[in-house]
């Protein structure tokens, strides 16, 4: 018995060594966040790339790319991808109406002016949002699907979680429609990442469960090729002003 335990222990140790050896590090870069802090985002991006991460997550920010309907300006994202040429760092590109950083949803003003959706609703139930988001995703994926630096697509950012100033979320059925579109457009078979919010804090986790019929983590695992868990140890809330 002692010999069996010893062998098992050694096997577990060697397995962990292999896992750590294969581990890769990455980061998220957001020009939106840089501007919020009053930084030169291009200089910040160059310094980020100097750190030689294996992967950098970039967002295709809809309200910056399509400021006018059907008129696309990909200059920011083009520049970010061009800076990666000759470097080992690969890209996870986020597409959709949601992207990293506040205010979560980056729907262009020209479309938002027509949206009258209430607080705490499935924003994907709005037909105009559904239609234009798919059109935008198609434009992004079509433009960048041949870029060899991109190793995976992330469809939306924490789509199943309620977030943003209006506490909106994106329904699972629409998320599946978006994923199907990306797969249809990109024949390189890049994996699809979907991320989800996780709350280790017992108090926050209890109240979070009251908002959902099904745990978003389980739904994400069911839908995504690569489920990604975002761990929020603490989240600030405002009550009574």
PDB file of C-alpha atoms in Angstrom:
ATOM      1  CA  UNK A   1       0.000   0.000   0.000  1.00  0.00           C
ATOM      2  CA  UNK A   2       2.816   2.399   0.906  1.00  0.00           C
ATOM      3  CA  UNK A   3       4.519   1.605  -2.411  1.00  0.00           C
ATOM      4  CA  UNK A   4       1.301   2.343  -4.335  1.00  0.00           C
ATOM      5  CA  UNK A   5       0.865   5.641  -2.551  1.00  0.00           C
ATOM      6  CA  UNK A   6       4.478   6.560  -3.276  1.00  0.00           C
ATOM      7  CA  UNK A   7       4.095   5.797  -6.988  1.00  0.00           C
ATOM      8  CA  UNK A   8       0.859   7.791  -7.118  1.00  0.00           C
ATOM      9  CA  UNK A   9       2.514  10.740  -5.387  1.00  0.00           C
ATOM     10  CA  UNK A  10       5.441  10.721  -7.816  1.00  0.00           C
ATOM     11  CA  UNK A  11       3.057  10.455 -10.774  1.00  0.00           C
ATOM     12  CA  UNK A  12       1.019  13.421  -9.508  1.00  0.00           C
ATOM     13  CA  UNK A  13       4.204  15.441  -8.989  1.00  0.00           C
ATOM     14  CA  UNK A  14       5.490  14.704 -12.492  1.00  0.00           C
ATOM     15  CA  UNK A  15       2.085  15.480 -13.971  1.00  0.00           C
ATOM     16  CA  UNK A  16       2.046  18.858 -12.255  1.00  0.00           C
ATOM     17  CA  UNK A  17       5.541  19.601 -13.536  1.00  0.00           C
ATOM     18  CA  UNK A  18       4.370  18.936 -17.094  1.00  0.00           C
ATOM     19  CA  UNK A  19       1.341  21.123 -16.622  1.00  0.00           C
ATOM     20  CA  UNK A  20       3.394  24.017 -15.317  1.00  0.00           C
ATOM     21  CA  UNK A  21       5.940  23.590 -18.098  1.00  0.00           C
ATOM     22  CA  UNK A  22       3.149  23.873 -20.666  1.00  0.00           C
ATOM     23  CA  UNK A  23       1.453  26.818 -18.958  1.00  0.00           C
ATOM     24  CA  UNK A  24       1.211  30.047 -20.906  1.00  0.00           C
ATOM     25  CA  UNK A  25       0.726  33.584 -19.700  1.00  0.00           C
ATOM     26  CA  UNK A  26      -1.445  36.262 -21.235  1.00  0.00           C
ATOM     27  CA  UNK A  27      -2.965  39.647 -20.621  1.00  0.00           C
ATOM     28  CA  UNK A  28      -5.813  41.838 -21.803  1.00  0.00           C
ATOM     29  CA  UNK A  29      -5.034  45.138 -23.478  1.00  0.00           C
ATOM     30  CA  UNK A  30      -7.708  47.819 -23.789  1.00  0.00           C
ATOM     31  CA  UNK A  31      -7.166  51.210 -25.379  1.00  0.00           C
ATOM     32  CA  UNK A  32     -10.465  52.218 -23.748  1.00  0.00           C
ATOM     33  CA  UNK A  33      -8.988  51.645 -20.282  1.00  0.00           C
ATOM     34  CA  UNK A  34      -5.779  53.461 -21.204  1.00  0.00           C
ATOM     35  CA  UNK A  35      -7.742  56.534 -22.269  1.00  0.00           C
ATOM     36  CA  UNK A  36      -9.743  56.369 -19.038  1.00  0.00           C
ATOM     37  CA  UNK A  37      -6.457  56.730 -17.147  1.00  0.00           C
ATOM     38  CA  UNK A  38      -5.240  59.488 -19.466  1.00  0.00           C
ATOM     39  CA  UNK A  39      -2.496  57.333 -20.978  1.00  0.00           C
ATOM     40  CA  UNK A  40      -1.071  57.232 -24.477  1.00  0.00           C
ATOM     41  CA  UNK A  41      -2.545  53.862 -25.419  1.00  0.00           C
ATOM     42  CA  UNK A  42      -0.119  53.177 -28.262  1.00  0.00           C
ATOM     43  CA  UNK A  43       2.881  53.632 -25.990  1.00  0.00           C
ATOM     44  CA  UNK A  44       1.192  51.482 -23.336  1.00  0.00           C
ATOM     45  CA  UNK A  45       0.566  48.776 -25.934  1.00  0.00           C
ATOM     46  CA  UNK A  46       4.197  48.764 -27.066  1.00  0.00           C
ATOM     47  CA  UNK A  47       5.353  48.413 -23.458  1.00  0.00           C
ATOM     48  CA  UNK A  48       2.861  45.577 -22.954  1.00  0.00           C
ATOM     49  CA  UNK A  49       4.246  43.686 -25.950  1.00  0.00           C
ATOM     50  CA  UNK A  50       7.800  44.138 -24.610  1.00  0.00           C
ATOM     51  CA  UNK A  51       6.782  41.874 -21.715  1.00  0.00           C
ATOM     52  CA  UNK A  52       6.603  38.918 -24.151  1.00  0.00           C
ATOM     53  CA  UNK A  53       3.272  37.458 -23.115  1.00  0.00           C
ATOM     54  CA  UNK A  54       2.239  34.306 -24.945  1.00  0.00           C
ATOM     55  CA  UNK A  55      -1.239  35.680 -25.635  1.00  0.00           C
ATOM     56  CA  UNK A  56      -2.803  39.134 -25.594  1.00  0.00           C
ATOM     57  CA  UNK A  57      -6.569  39.573 -25.626  1.00  0.00           C
ATOM     58  CA  UNK A  58      -7.756  42.456 -27.807  1.00  0.00           C
ATOM     59  CA  UNK A  59     -11.247  43.821 -28.221  1.00  0.00           C
ATOM     60  CA  UNK A  60     -12.943  44.813 -31.469  1.00  0.00           C
ATOM     61  CA  UNK A  61     -14.703  47.826 -29.949  1.00  0.00           C
ATOM     62  CA  UNK A  62     -17.839  48.291 -32.016  1.00  0.00           C
ATOM     63  CA  UNK A  63     -18.488  51.946 -31.155  1.00  0.00           C
ATOM     64  CA  UNK A  64     -14.938  52.857 -32.225  1.00  0.00           C
ATOM     65  CA  UNK A  65     -14.933  50.826 -35.433  1.00  0.00           C
ATOM     66  CA  UNK A  66     -18.412  51.674 -36.763  1.00  0.00           C
ATOM     67  CA  UNK A  67     -19.024  55.247 -35.619  1.00  0.00           C
ATOM     68  CA  UNK A  68     -21.373  55.681 -38.594  1.00  0.00           C
ATOM     69  CA  UNK A  69     -23.639  52.942 -39.856  1.00  0.00           C
ATOM     70  CA  UNK A  70     -21.928  50.690 -42.422  1.00  0.00           C
ATOM     71  CA  UNK A  71     -18.748  52.817 -42.353  1.00  0.00           C
ATOM     72  CA  UNK A  72     -15.923  50.860 -40.755  1.00  0.00           C
ATOM     73  CA  UNK A  73     -12.655  52.217 -39.411  1.00  0.00           C
ATOM     74  CA  UNK A  74     -10.363  49.344 -38.441  1.00  0.00           C
ATOM     75  CA  UNK A  75      -7.269  51.528 -38.088  1.00  0.00           C
ATOM     76  CA  UNK A  76      -6.819  50.966 -34.317  1.00  0.00           C
ATOM     77  CA  UNK A  77      -7.098  47.193 -34.521  1.00  0.00           C
ATOM     78  CA  UNK A  78      -5.026  47.060 -37.702  1.00  0.00           C
ATOM     79  CA  UNK A  79      -2.255  48.955 -35.923  1.00  0.00           C
ATOM     80  CA  UNK A  80      -2.361  46.672 -32.878  1.00  0.00           C
ATOM     81  CA  UNK A  81      -2.100  43.555 -35.020  1.00  0.00           C
ATOM     82  CA  UNK A  82       0.665  45.020 -37.168  1.00  0.00           C
ATOM     83  CA  UNK A  83       2.737  45.681 -34.043  1.00  0.00           C
ATOM     84  CA  UNK A  84       2.659  41.937 -33.356  1.00  0.00           C
ATOM     85  CA  UNK A  85       4.418  41.005 -36.583  1.00  0.00           C
ATOM     86  CA  UNK A  86       7.644  39.181 -35.833  1.00  0.00           C
ATOM     87  CA  UNK A  87       6.725  38.635 -32.167  1.00  0.00           C
ATOM     88  CA  UNK A  88       5.799  35.369 -30.464  1.00  0.00           C
ATOM     89  CA  UNK A  89       2.688  36.866 -28.850  1.00  0.00           C
ATOM     90  CA  UNK A  90      -0.591  35.563 -30.253  1.00  0.00           C
ATOM     91  CA  UNK A  91      -4.044  37.149 -30.124  1.00  0.00           C
ATOM     92  CA  UNK A  92      -7.401  36.213 -28.675  1.00  0.00           C
ATOM     93  CA  UNK A  93      -9.788  38.607 -30.431  1.00  0.00           C
ATOM     94  CA  UNK A  94     -13.109  39.537 -28.816  1.00  0.00           C
ATOM     95  CA  UNK A  95     -16.006  40.139 -31.205  1.00  0.00           C
ATOM     96  CA  UNK A  96     -19.604  41.206 -30.591  1.00  0.00           C
ATOM     97  CA  UNK A  97     -21.475  43.962 -28.776  1.00  0.00           C
ATOM     98  CA  UNK A  98     -19.625  43.366 -25.479  1.00  0.00           C
ATOM     99  CA  UNK A  99     -15.889  43.751 -24.919  1.00  0.00           C
ATOM    100  CA  UNK A 100     -13.549  44.057 -21.921  1.00  0.00           C
ATOM    101  CA  UNK A 101     -13.923  47.119 -19.648  1.00  0.00           C
ATOM    102  CA  UNK A 102     -16.698  49.476 -18.671  1.00  0.00           C
ATOM    103  CA  UNK A 103     -19.368  50.182 -19.836  1.00  0.00           C
ATOM    104  CA  UNK A 104     -19.320  46.531 -21.014  1.00  0.00           C
ATOM    105  CA  UNK A 105     -21.530  47.160 -24.054  1.00  0.00           C
ATOM    106  CA  UNK A 106     -19.916  49.094 -26.902  1.00  0.00           C
ATOM    107  CA  UNK A 107     -22.945  49.589 -29.125  1.00  0.00           C
ATOM    108  CA  UNK A 108     -22.510  52.626 -31.427  1.00  0.00           C
ATOM    109  CA  UNK A 109     -24.454  55.818 -30.683  1.00  0.00           C
ATOM    110  CA  UNK A 110     -26.273  55.708 -34.030  1.00  0.00           C
ATOM    111  CA  UNK A 111     -27.827  52.400 -32.992  1.00  0.00           C
ATOM    112  CA  UNK A 112     -28.294  53.205 -29.311  1.00  0.00           C
ATOM    113  CA  UNK A 113     -30.485  56.163 -30.241  1.00  0.00           C
ATOM    114  CA  UNK A 114     -33.046  53.708 -31.609  1.00  0.00           C
ATOM    115  CA  UNK A 115     -32.905  51.314 -28.632  1.00  0.00           C
ATOM    116  CA  UNK A 116     -35.606  51.629 -25.988  1.00  0.00           C
ATOM    117  CA  UNK A 117     -34.855  48.466 -24.033  1.00  0.00           C
ATOM    118  CA  UNK A 118     -35.559  48.642 -20.321  1.00  0.00           C
ATOM    119  CA  UNK A 119     -33.210  48.021 -17.416  1.00  0.00           C
ATOM    120  CA  UNK A 120     -32.335  44.381 -16.611  1.00  0.00           C
ATOM    121  CA  UNK A 121     -33.405  42.750 -19.884  1.00  0.00           C
ATOM    122  CA  UNK A 122     -31.953  40.431 -22.490  1.00  0.00           C
ATOM    123  CA  UNK A 123     -30.636  43.054 -24.907  1.00  0.00           C
ATOM    124  CA  UNK A 124     -30.404  40.425 -27.649  1.00  0.00           C
ATOM    125  CA  UNK A 125     -34.206  40.356 -27.727  1.00  0.00           C
ATOM    126  CA  UNK A 126     -34.051  43.723 -29.503  1.00  0.00           C
ATOM    127  CA  UNK A 127     -34.303  42.926 -33.215  1.00  0.00           C
ATOM    128  CA  UNK A 128     -32.197  45.893 -34.350  1.00  0.00           C
ATOM    129  CA  UNK A 129     -29.411  44.933 -31.930  1.00  0.00           C
ATOM    130  CA  UNK A 130     -29.530  41.309 -33.075  1.00  0.00           C
ATOM    131  CA  UNK A 131     -29.307  42.226 -36.745  1.00  0.00           C
ATOM    132  CA  UNK A 132     -26.575  44.844 -36.524  1.00  0.00           C
ATOM    133  CA  UNK A 133     -24.408  42.843 -34.118  1.00  0.00           C
ATOM    134  CA  UNK A 134     -24.271  39.924 -36.531  1.00  0.00           C
ATOM    135  CA  UNK A 135     -23.409  42.287 -39.377  1.00  0.00           C
ATOM    136  CA  UNK A 136     -20.589  43.766 -37.304  1.00  0.00           C
ATOM    137  CA  UNK A 137     -19.232  40.348 -36.316  1.00  0.00           C
ATOM    138  CA  UNK A 138     -19.226  39.328 -39.965  1.00  0.00           C
ATOM    139  CA  UNK A 139     -17.240  42.443 -40.909  1.00  0.00           C
ATOM    140  CA  UNK A 140     -14.614  41.802 -38.190  1.00  0.00           C
ATOM    141  CA  UNK A 141     -14.169  38.075 -38.763  1.00  0.00           C
ATOM    142  CA  UNK A 142     -14.051  38.478 -42.552  1.00  0.00           C
ATOM    143  CA  UNK A 143     -11.326  41.098 -42.235  1.00  0.00           C
ATOM    144  CA  UNK A 144      -9.110  39.237 -39.788  1.00  0.00           C
ATOM    145  CA  UNK A 145      -9.723  35.528 -40.373  1.00  0.00           C
ATOM    146  CA  UNK A 146      -6.514  35.243 -42.426  1.00  0.00           C
ATOM    147  CA  UNK A 147      -4.357  36.901 -39.756  1.00  0.00           C
ATOM    148  CA  UNK A 148      -1.991  34.228 -38.452  1.00  0.00           C
ATOM    149  CA  UNK A 149      -1.460  35.972 -35.110  1.00  0.00           C
ATOM    150  CA  UNK A 150      -5.069  35.315 -34.122  1.00  0.00           C
ATOM    151  CA  UNK A 151      -5.290  31.896 -32.456  1.00  0.00           C
ATOM    152  CA  UNK A 152      -8.889  32.033 -31.177  1.00  0.00           C
ATOM    153  CA  UNK A 153     -12.067  34.096 -31.175  1.00  0.00           C
ATOM    154  CA  UNK A 154     -13.854  35.163 -28.023  1.00  0.00           C
ATOM    155  CA  UNK A 155     -17.531  35.732 -28.761  1.00  0.00           C
ATOM    156  CA  UNK A 156     -18.805  38.538 -26.505  1.00  0.00           C
ATOM    157  CA  UNK A 157     -17.418  39.266 -23.032  1.00  0.00           C
ATOM    158  CA  UNK A 158     -19.245  37.616 -20.132  1.00  0.00           C
ATOM    159  CA  UNK A 159     -22.380  37.524 -22.325  1.00  0.00           C
ATOM    160  CA  UNK A 160     -24.590  35.514 -19.973  1.00  0.00           C
ATOM    161  CA  UNK A 161     -23.895  37.753 -16.971  1.00  0.00           C
ATOM    162  CA  UNK A 162     -25.946  40.854 -16.195  1.00  0.00           C
ATOM    163  CA  UNK A 163     -23.687  43.886 -16.389  1.00  0.00           C
ATOM    164  CA  UNK A 164     -23.202  47.470 -17.466  1.00  0.00           C
ATOM    165  CA  UNK A 165     -25.146  50.609 -16.491  1.00  0.00           C
ATOM    166  CA  UNK A 166     -28.456  48.977 -17.496  1.00  0.00           C
ATOM    167  CA  UNK A 167     -27.746  45.498 -16.139  1.00  0.00           C
ATOM    168  CA  UNK A 168     -28.338  43.873 -19.543  1.00  0.00           C
ATOM    169  CA  UNK A 169     -27.384  40.349 -20.570  1.00  0.00           C
ATOM    170  CA  UNK A 170     -27.213  38.309 -23.790  1.00  0.00           C
ATOM    171  CA  UNK A 171     -29.329  35.169 -24.021  1.00  0.00           C
ATOM    172  CA  UNK A 172     -27.796  31.757 -24.663  1.00  0.00           C
ATOM    173  CA  UNK A 173     -29.815  31.213 -27.834  1.00  0.00           C
ATOM    174  CA  UNK A 174     -28.461  34.388 -29.433  1.00  0.00           C
ATOM    175  CA  UNK A 175     -24.925  33.634 -28.245  1.00  0.00           C
ATOM    176  CA  UNK A 176     -25.143  30.282 -30.059  1.00  0.00           C
ATOM    177  CA  UNK A 177     -26.255  32.130 -33.190  1.00  0.00           C
ATOM    178  CA  UNK A 178     -23.212  34.416 -32.975  1.00  0.00           C
ATOM    179  CA  UNK A 179     -20.867  31.458 -32.465  1.00  0.00           C
ATOM    180  CA  UNK A 180     -22.375  29.625 -35.437  1.00  0.00           C
ATOM    181  CA  UNK A 181     -21.762  32.698 -37.600  1.00  0.00           C
ATOM    182  CA  UNK A 182     -18.085  32.924 -36.568  1.00  0.00           C
ATOM    183  CA  UNK A 183     -17.557  29.226 -37.281  1.00  0.00           C
ATOM    184  CA  UNK A 184     -19.213  29.569 -40.672  1.00  0.00           C
ATOM    185  CA  UNK A 185     -17.066  32.556 -41.643  1.00  0.00           C
ATOM    186  CA  UNK A 186     -13.726  31.208 -40.404  1.00  0.00           C
ATOM    187  CA  UNK A 187     -12.737  27.913 -42.007  1.00  0.00           C
ATOM    188  CA  UNK A 188      -9.438  27.697 -40.096  1.00  0.00           C
ATOM    189  CA  UNK A 189     -11.276  26.035 -37.203  1.00  0.00           C
ATOM    190  CA  UNK A 190      -9.966  28.397 -34.581  1.00  0.00           C
ATOM    191  CA  UNK A 191     -11.508  27.553 -31.196  1.00  0.00           C
ATOM    192  CA  UNK A 192     -14.305  29.683 -29.755  1.00  0.00           C
ATOM    193  CA  UNK A 193     -13.834  31.074 -26.245  1.00  0.00           C
ATOM    194  CA  UNK A 194     -16.758  32.193 -24.082  1.00  0.00           C
ATOM    195  CA  UNK A 195     -16.051  33.668 -20.677  1.00  0.00           C
ATOM    196  CA  UNK A 196     -18.226  33.964 -17.601  1.00  0.00           C
ATOM    197  CA  UNK A 197     -18.136  35.698 -14.235  1.00  0.00           C
ATOM    198  CA  UNK A 198     -17.466  33.688 -11.087  1.00  0.00           C
ATOM    199  CA  UNK A 199     -17.994  34.920  -7.532  1.00  0.00           C
ATOM    200  CA  UNK A 200     -16.016  33.156  -4.785  1.00  0.00           C
ATOM    201  CA  UNK A 201     -17.631  35.485  -2.235  1.00  0.00           C
ATOM    202  CA  UNK A 202     -20.507  33.485  -0.673  1.00  0.00           C
ATOM    203  CA  UNK A 203     -22.736  36.529  -0.101  1.00  0.00           C
ATOM    204  CA  UNK A 204     -22.389  37.799  -3.678  1.00  0.00           C
ATOM    205  CA  UNK A 205     -22.781  34.301  -5.109  1.00  0.00           C
ATOM    206  CA  UNK A 206     -26.066  33.777  -3.238  1.00  0.00           C
ATOM    207  CA  UNK A 207     -27.636  36.972  -4.599  1.00  0.00           C
ATOM    208  CA  UNK A 208     -26.267  36.270  -8.059  1.00  0.00           C
ATOM    209  CA  UNK A 209     -28.162  32.960  -8.173  1.00  0.00           C
ATOM    210  CA  UNK A 210     -31.444  34.800  -7.656  1.00  0.00           C
ATOM    211  CA  UNK A 211     -31.006  36.550 -11.017  1.00  0.00           C
ATOM    212  CA  UNK A 212     -30.620  33.462 -13.196  1.00  0.00           C
ATOM    213  CA  UNK A 213     -32.752  30.450 -14.092  1.00  0.00           C
ATOM    214  CA  UNK A 214     -29.585  28.484 -14.844  1.00  0.00           C
ATOM    215  CA  UNK A 215     -26.100  29.128 -13.545  1.00  0.00           C
ATOM    216  CA  UNK A 216     -24.231  31.039 -16.313  1.00  0.00           C
ATOM    217  CA  UNK A 217     -21.105  28.998 -15.579  1.00  0.00           C
ATOM    218  CA  UNK A 218     -22.896  25.750 -16.480  1.00  0.00           C
ATOM    219  CA  UNK A 219     -24.395  27.340 -19.579  1.00  0.00           C
ATOM    220  CA  UNK A 220     -20.975  28.578 -20.685  1.00  0.00           C
ATOM    221  CA  UNK A 221     -19.450  25.119 -20.258  1.00  0.00           C
ATOM    222  CA  UNK A 222     -22.264  23.684 -22.387  1.00  0.00           C
ATOM    223  CA  UNK A 223     -21.832  26.251 -25.181  1.00  0.00           C
ATOM    224  CA  UNK A 224     -18.123  27.082 -25.493  1.00  0.00           C
ATOM    225  CA  UNK A 225     -15.291  25.088 -26.999  1.00  0.00           C
ATOM    226  CA  UNK A 226     -13.071  26.810 -24.431  1.00  0.00           C
ATOM    227  CA  UNK A 227     -14.962  28.032 -21.330  1.00  0.00           C
ATOM    228  CA  UNK A 228     -13.074  30.803 -19.506  1.00  0.00           C
ATOM    229  CA  UNK A 229     -13.795  31.649 -15.882  1.00  0.00           C
ATOM    230  CA  UNK A 230     -13.264  35.210 -14.657  1.00  0.00           C
ATOM    231  CA  UNK A 231     -12.821  35.211 -10.882  1.00  0.00           C
ATOM    232  CA  UNK A 232     -14.040  38.311  -9.028  1.00  0.00           C
ATOM    233  CA  UNK A 233     -13.016  38.103  -5.391  1.00  0.00           C
ATOM    234  CA  UNK A 234     -14.681  41.452  -4.673  1.00  0.00           C
ATOM    235  CA  UNK A 235     -17.240  43.600  -6.485  1.00  0.00           C
ATOM    236  CA  UNK A 236     -18.406  47.016  -5.358  1.00  0.00           C
ATOM    237  CA  UNK A 237     -22.141  47.760  -5.183  1.00  0.00           C
ATOM    238  CA  UNK A 238     -24.056  50.953  -4.612  1.00  0.00           C
ATOM    239  CA  UNK A 239     -27.226  51.026  -2.507  1.00  0.00           C
ATOM    240  CA  UNK A 240     -29.597  53.915  -1.789  1.00  0.00           C
ATOM    241  CA  UNK A 241     -27.475  56.416  -3.783  1.00  0.00           C
TER     242      UNK A 241
END
